[in-house]
XYZ file of N, CA and C in Angstrom:
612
model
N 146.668 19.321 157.019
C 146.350 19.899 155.711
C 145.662 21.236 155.926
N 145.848 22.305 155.373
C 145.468 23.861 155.544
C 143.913 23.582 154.463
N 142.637 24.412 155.385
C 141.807 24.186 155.202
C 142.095 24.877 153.968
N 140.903 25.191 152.761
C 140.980 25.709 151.307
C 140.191 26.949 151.730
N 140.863 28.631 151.078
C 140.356 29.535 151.737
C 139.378 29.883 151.024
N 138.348 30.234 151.647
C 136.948 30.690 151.122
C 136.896 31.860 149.952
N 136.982 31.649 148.927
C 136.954 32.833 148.040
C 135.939 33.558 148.270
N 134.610 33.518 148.831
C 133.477 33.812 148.833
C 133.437 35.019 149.769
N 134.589 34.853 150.707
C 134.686 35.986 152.195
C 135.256 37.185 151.835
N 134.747 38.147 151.567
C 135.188 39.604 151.602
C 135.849 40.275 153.588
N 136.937 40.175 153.103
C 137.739 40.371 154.391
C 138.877 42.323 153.861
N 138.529 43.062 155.160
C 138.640 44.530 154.996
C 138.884 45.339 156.581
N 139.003 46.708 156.596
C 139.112 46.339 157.653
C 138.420 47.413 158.407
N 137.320 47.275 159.183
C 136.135 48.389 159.593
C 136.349 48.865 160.636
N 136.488 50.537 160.852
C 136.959 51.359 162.245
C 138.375 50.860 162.683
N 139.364 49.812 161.953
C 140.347 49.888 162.510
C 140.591 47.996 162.966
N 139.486 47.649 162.888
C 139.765 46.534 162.929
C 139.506 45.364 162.097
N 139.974 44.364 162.131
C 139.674 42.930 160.921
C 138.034 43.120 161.185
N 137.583 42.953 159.456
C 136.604 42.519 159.299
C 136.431 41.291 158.067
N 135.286 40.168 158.345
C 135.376 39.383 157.300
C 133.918 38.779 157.167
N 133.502 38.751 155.905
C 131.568 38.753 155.849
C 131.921 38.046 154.697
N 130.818 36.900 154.714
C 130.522 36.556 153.115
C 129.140 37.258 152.353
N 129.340 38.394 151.585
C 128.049 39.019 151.091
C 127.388 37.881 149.869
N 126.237 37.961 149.939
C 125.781 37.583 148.910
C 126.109 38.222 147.548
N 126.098 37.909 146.504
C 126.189 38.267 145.036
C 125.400 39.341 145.224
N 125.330 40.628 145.050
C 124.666 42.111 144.396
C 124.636 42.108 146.052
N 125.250 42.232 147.186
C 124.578 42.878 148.147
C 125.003 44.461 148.625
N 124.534 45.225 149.224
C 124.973 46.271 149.341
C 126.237 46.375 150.169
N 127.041 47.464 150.024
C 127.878 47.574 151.384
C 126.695 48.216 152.551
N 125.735 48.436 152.408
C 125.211 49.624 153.848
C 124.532 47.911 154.154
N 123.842 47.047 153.781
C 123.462 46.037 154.121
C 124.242 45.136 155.153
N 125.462 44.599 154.313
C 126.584 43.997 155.098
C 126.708 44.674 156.195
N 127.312 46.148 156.273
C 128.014 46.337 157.809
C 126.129 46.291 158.349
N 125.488 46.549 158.177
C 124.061 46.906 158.877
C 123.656 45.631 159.930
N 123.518 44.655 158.692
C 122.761 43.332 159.213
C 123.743 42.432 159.586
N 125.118 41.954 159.239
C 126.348 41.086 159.272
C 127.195 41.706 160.229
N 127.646 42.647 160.345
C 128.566 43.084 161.271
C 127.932 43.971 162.609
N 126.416 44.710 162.561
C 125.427 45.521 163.509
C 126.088 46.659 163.499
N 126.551 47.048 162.169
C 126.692 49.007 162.415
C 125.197 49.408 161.494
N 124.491 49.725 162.592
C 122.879 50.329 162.743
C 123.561 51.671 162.633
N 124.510 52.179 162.977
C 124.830 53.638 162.876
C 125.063 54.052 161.261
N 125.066 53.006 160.797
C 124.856 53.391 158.781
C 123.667 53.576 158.753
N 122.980 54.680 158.380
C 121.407 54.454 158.462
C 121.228 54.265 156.825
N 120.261 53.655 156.698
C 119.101 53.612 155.482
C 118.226 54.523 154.820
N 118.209 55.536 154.280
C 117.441 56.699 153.643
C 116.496 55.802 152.591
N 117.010 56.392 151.324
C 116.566 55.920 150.093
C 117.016 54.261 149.533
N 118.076 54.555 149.749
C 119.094 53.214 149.421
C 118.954 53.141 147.442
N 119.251 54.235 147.375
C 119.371 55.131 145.750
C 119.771 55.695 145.508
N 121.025 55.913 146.461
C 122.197 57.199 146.572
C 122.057 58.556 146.390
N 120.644 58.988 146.917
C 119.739 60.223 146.764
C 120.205 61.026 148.199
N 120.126 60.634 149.298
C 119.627 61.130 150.075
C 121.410 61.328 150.805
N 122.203 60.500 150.826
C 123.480 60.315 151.929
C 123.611 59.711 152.960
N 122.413 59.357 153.739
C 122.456 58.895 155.104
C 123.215 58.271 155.167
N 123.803 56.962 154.167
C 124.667 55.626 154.127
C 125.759 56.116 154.247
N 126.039 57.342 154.205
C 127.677 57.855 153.729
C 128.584 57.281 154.782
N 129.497 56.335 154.249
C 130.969 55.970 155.688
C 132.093 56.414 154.758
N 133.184 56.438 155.160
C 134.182 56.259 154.313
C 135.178 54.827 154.255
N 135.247 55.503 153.139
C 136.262 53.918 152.266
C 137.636 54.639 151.717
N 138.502 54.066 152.470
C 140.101 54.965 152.075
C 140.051 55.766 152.237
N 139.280 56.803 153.388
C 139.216 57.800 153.508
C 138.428 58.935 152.238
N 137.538 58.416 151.541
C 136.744 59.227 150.676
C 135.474 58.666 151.150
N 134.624 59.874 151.213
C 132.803 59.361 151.681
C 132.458 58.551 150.572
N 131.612 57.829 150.652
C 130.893 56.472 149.650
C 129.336 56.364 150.034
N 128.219 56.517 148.846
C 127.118 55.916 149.582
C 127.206 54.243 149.920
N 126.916 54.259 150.695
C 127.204 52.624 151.265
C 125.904 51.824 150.023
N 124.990 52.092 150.036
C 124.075 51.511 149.123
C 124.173 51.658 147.900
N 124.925 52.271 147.354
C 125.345 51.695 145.972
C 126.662 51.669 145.891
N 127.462 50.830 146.946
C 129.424 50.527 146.665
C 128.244 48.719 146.845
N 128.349 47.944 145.634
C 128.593 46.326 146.223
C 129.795 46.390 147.404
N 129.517 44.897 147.375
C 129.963 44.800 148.982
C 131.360 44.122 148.945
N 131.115 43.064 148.056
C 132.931 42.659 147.565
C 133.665 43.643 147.689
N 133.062 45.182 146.616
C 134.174 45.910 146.393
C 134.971 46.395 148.256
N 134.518 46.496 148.983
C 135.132 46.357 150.158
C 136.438 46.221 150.948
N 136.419 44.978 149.745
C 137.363 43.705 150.015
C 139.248 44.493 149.804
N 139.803 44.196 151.287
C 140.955 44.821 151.578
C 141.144 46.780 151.374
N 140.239 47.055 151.608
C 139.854 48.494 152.052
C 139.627 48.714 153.367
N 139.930 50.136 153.707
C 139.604 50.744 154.928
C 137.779 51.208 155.357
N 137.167 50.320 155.942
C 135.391 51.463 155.919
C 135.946 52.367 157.641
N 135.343 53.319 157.163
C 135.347 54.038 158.553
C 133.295 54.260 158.656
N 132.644 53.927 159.930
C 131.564 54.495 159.765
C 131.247 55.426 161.117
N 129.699 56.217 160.923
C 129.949 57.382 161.755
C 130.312 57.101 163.048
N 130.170 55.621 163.597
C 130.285 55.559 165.375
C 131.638 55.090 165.469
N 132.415 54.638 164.399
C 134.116 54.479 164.870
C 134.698 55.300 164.372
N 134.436 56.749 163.765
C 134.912 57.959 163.781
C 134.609 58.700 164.944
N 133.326 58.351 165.295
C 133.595 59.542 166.186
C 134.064 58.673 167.788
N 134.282 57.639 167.477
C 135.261 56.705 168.844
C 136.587 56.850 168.925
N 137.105 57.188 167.786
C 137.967 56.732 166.827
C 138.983 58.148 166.355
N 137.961 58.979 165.760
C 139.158 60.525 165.650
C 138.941 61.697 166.114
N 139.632 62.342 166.540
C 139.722 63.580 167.185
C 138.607 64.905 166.587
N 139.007 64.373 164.843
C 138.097 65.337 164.095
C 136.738 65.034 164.700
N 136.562 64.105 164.434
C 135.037 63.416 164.515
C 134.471 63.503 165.555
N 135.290 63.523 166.850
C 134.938 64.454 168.392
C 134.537 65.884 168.772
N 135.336 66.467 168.104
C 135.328 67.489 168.200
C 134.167 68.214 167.296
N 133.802 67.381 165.731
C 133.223 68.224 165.282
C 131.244 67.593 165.872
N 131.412 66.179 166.577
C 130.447 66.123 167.586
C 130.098 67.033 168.255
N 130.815 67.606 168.866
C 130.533 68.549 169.867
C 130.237 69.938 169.314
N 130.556 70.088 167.976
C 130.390 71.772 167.319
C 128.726 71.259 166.763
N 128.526 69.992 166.392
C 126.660 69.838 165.665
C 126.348 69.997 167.237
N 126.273 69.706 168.352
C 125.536 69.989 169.338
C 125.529 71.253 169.867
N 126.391 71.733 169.708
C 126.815 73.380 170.418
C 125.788 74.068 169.203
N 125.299 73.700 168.007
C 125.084 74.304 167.153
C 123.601 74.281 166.834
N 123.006 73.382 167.470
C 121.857 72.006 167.059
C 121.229 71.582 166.332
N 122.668 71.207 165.159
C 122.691 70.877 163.880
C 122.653 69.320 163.898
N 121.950 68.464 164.673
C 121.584 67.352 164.685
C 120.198 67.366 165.389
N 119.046 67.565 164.233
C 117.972 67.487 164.456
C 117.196 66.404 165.019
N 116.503 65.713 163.588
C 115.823 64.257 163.745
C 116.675 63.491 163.824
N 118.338 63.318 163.018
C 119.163 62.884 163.450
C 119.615 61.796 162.334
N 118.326 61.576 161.236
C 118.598 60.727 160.332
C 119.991 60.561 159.239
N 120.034 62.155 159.070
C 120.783 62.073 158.006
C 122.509 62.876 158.776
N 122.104 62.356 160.101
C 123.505 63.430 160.629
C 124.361 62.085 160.657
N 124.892 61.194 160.981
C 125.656 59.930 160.515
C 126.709 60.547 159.176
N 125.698 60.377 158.336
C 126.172 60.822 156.613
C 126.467 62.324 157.109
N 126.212 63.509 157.474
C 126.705 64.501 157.488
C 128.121 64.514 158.304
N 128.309 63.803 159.303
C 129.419 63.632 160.104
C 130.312 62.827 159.449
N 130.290 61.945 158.503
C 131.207 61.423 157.875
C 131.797 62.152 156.676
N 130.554 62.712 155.828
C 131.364 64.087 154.752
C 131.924 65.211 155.329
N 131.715 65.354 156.517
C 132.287 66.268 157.531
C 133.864 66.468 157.379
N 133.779 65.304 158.519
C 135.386 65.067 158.699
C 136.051 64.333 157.457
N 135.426 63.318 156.344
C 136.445 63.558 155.172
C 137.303 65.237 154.837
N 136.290 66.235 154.792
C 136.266 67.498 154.165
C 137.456 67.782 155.733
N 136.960 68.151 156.728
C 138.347 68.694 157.789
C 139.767 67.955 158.134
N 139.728 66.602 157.861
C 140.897 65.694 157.361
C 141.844 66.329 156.681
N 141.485 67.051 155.257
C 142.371 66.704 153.877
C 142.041 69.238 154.086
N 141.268 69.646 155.007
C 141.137 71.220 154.982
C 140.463 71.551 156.146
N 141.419 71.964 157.649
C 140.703 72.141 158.777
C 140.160 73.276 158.894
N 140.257 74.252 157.670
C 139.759 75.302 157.939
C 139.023 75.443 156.152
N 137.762 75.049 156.121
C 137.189 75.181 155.293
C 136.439 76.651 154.987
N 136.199 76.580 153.568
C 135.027 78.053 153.369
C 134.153 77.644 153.165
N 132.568 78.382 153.608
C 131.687 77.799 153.574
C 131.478 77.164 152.154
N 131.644 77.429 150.959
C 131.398 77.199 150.206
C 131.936 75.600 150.181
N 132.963 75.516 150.039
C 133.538 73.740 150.229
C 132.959 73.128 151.368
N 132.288 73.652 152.713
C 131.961 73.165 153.212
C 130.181 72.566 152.870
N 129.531 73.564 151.622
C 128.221 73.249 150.972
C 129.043 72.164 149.738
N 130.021 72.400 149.341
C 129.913 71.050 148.291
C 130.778 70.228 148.726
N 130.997 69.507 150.121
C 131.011 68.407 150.751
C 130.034 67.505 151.035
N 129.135 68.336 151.724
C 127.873 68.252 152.566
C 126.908 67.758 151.139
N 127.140 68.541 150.316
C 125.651 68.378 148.777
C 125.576 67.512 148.691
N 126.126 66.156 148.846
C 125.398 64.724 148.897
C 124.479 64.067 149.791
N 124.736 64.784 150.965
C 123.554 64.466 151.547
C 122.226 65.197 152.359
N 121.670 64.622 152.030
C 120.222 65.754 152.496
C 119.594 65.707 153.583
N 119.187 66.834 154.347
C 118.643 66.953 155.395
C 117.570 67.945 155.055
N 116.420 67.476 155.737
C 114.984 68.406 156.196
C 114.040 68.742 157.084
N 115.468 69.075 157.837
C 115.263 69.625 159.204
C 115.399 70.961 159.517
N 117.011 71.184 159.364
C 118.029 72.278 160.065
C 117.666 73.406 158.795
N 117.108 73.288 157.377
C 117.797 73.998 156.230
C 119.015 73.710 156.273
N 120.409 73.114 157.141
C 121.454 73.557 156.059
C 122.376 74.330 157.493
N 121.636 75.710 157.595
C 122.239 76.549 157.994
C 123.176 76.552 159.144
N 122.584 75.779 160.502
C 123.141 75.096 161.290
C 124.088 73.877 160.811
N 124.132 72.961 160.475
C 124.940 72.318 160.136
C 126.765 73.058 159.320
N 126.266 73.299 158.142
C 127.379 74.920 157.717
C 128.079 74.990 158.794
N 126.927 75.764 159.899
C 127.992 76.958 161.278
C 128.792 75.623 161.575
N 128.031 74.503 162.207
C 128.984 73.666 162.778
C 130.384 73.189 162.149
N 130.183 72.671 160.700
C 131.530 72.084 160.215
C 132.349 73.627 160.089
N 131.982 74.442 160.169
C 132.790 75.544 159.783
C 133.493 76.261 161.498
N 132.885 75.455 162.243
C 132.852 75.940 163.598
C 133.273 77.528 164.640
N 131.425 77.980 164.014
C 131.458 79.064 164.140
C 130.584 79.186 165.168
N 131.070 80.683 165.832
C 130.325 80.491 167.303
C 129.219 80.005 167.734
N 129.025 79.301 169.001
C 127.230 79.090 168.749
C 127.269 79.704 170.459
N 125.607 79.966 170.393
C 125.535 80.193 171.962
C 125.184 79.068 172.447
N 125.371 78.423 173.769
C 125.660 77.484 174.446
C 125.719 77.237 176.033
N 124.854 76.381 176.705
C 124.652 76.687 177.712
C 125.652 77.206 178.664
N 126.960 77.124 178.726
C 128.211 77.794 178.784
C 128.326 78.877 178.581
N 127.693 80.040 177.646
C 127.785 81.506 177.310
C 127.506 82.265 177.817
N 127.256 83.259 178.116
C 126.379 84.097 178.714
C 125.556 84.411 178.554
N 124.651 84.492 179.757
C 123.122 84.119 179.484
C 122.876 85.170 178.852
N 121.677 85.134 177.859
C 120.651 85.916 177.112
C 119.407 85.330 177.216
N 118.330 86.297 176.691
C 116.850 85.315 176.833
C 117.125 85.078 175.527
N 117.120 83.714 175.142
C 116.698 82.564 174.333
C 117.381 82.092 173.468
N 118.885 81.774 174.576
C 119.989 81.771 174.428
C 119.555 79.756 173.736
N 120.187 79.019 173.019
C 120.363 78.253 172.730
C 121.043 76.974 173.971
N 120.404 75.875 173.533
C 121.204 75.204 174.636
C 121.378 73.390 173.896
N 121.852 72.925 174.533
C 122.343 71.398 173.749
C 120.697 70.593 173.975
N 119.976 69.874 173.062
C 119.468 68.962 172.766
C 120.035 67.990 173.338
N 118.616 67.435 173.979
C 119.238 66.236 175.201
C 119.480 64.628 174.724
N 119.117 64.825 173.373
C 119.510 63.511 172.204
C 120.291 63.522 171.338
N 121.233 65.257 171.277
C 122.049 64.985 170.394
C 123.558 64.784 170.720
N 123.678 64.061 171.640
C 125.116 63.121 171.860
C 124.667 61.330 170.841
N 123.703 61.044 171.033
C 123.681 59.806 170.493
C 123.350 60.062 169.290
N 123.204 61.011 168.296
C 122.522 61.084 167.067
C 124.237 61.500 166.137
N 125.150 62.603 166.856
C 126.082 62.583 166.502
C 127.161 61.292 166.203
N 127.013 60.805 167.498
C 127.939 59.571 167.515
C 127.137 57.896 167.153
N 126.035 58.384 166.276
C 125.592 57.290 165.643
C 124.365 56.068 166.298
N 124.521 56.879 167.565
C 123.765 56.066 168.704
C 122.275 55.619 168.343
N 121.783 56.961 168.287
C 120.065 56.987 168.448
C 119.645 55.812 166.773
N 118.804 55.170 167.854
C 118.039 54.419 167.328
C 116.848 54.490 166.447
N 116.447 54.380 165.239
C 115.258 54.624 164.685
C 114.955 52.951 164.092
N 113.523 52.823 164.026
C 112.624 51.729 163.749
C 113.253 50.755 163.165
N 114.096 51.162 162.520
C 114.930 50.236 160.959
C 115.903 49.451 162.192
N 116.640 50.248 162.897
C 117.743 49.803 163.726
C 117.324 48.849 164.844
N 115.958 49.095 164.839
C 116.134 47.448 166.195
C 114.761 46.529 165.221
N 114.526 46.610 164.175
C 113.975 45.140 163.695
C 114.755 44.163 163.352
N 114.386 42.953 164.169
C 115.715 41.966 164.300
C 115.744 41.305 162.598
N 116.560 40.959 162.277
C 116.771 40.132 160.747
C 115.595 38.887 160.753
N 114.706 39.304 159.689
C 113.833 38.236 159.036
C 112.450 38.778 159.435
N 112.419 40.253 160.060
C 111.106 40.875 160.527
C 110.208 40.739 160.000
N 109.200 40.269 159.616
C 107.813 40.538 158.698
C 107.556 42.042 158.477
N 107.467 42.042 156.801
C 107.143 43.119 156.796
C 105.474 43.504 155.793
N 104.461 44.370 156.127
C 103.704 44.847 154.811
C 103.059 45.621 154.549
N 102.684 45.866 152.998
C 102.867 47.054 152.139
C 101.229 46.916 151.612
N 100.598 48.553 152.742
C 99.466 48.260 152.393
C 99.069 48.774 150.946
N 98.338 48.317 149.843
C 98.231 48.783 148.660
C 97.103 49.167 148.498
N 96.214 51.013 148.155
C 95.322 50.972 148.056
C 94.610 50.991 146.910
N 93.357 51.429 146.665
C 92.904 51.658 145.285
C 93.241 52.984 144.802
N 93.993 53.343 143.649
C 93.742 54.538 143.134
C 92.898 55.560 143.261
């Protein structure tokens, strides 16, 4: 007798391969892949669709992951920033233009910048800056200003330890291979599920 199939399982398919999670009722998509599947490379900002960090794509359009529920998922494509940049050529390459550039600062919100990235060089490999600022306008960074990031998706020269030398010539950040490709770790990403957490409250 064929077991009875779980209506409850949101099954989709993430970086390319089967995925299948039962979310709870109202849960987020940045939750699910986060805590259920361990893509820590979705980071957590606001989780108020303010900031972008969550940004993956779904059918190939960026999505804040914290406000798509998680059903909606269900028989869709998620791409997120570490199986893009495993995953596509764009997403390699334009790795290597945020480092040449060192437009991956603290690193929080570069995930979400690398995924509105390559949506935007996908569907226009040769963007103007301007489309390349209202790609990017969803998500925020307060680090770079902006400006670096721009040069990179637009991939415009940078100096590079490769160039010819000048005094104070630019050179690659020795953390930004893992911040591009989703790697680097922040506090949120290694508290194991069920962490204690608390919220000191003071007096006015």
């Amino acid at each position: 007798m064929n077991k009875p199939t779980d209506l409850s399982a949101t099954t989709f398919t993430l970086n390319g391969q089967h995925a299948q999670c039962q979310p709870a009722p109202g849960q987020r998509l940045s939750e699910m892949l986060r805590e259920q599947l361990g893509a820590r490379d979705v980071k957590i900002g606001c989780n108020a669709g303010d900031c972008g960090a969550c940004t993956v794509l779904v059918d190939g359009d960026p999505v804040c992951a914290c406000l798509m529920p998680a059903q909606q998922a269900a028989g869709r494509a998620v791409e997120t920033p570490a199986g893009l940049h495993a995953n596509d050529p764009i997403a390699h390459a334009l790795g290597e233009s945020f480092q040449n550039h060192g437009a991956a600062q603290c690193g929080i919100c570069t995930p979400g910048m690398m995924a509105s990235a390559v949506a935007l060089l996908r569907a226009n490999p040769q963007p103007t800056e301007t489309q390349v600022q209202d790609a990017l306008g969803g998500v925020l960074c307060r680090c770079t200003g902006y400006r670096k990031i721009i040069d990179a998706v637009m991939g415009a020269p940078a100096l590079t330890r490769d160039a010819p030398g000048h005094a104070g010539d630019a050179i690659r950040r020795l953390d930004g291979a893992d911040k591009v490709a989703g790697r680097e770790a922040f506090g949120d990403d290694i508290a194991p599920p069920g962490t204690l957490e608390i919220l000191v409250i003071r007096s006015p």
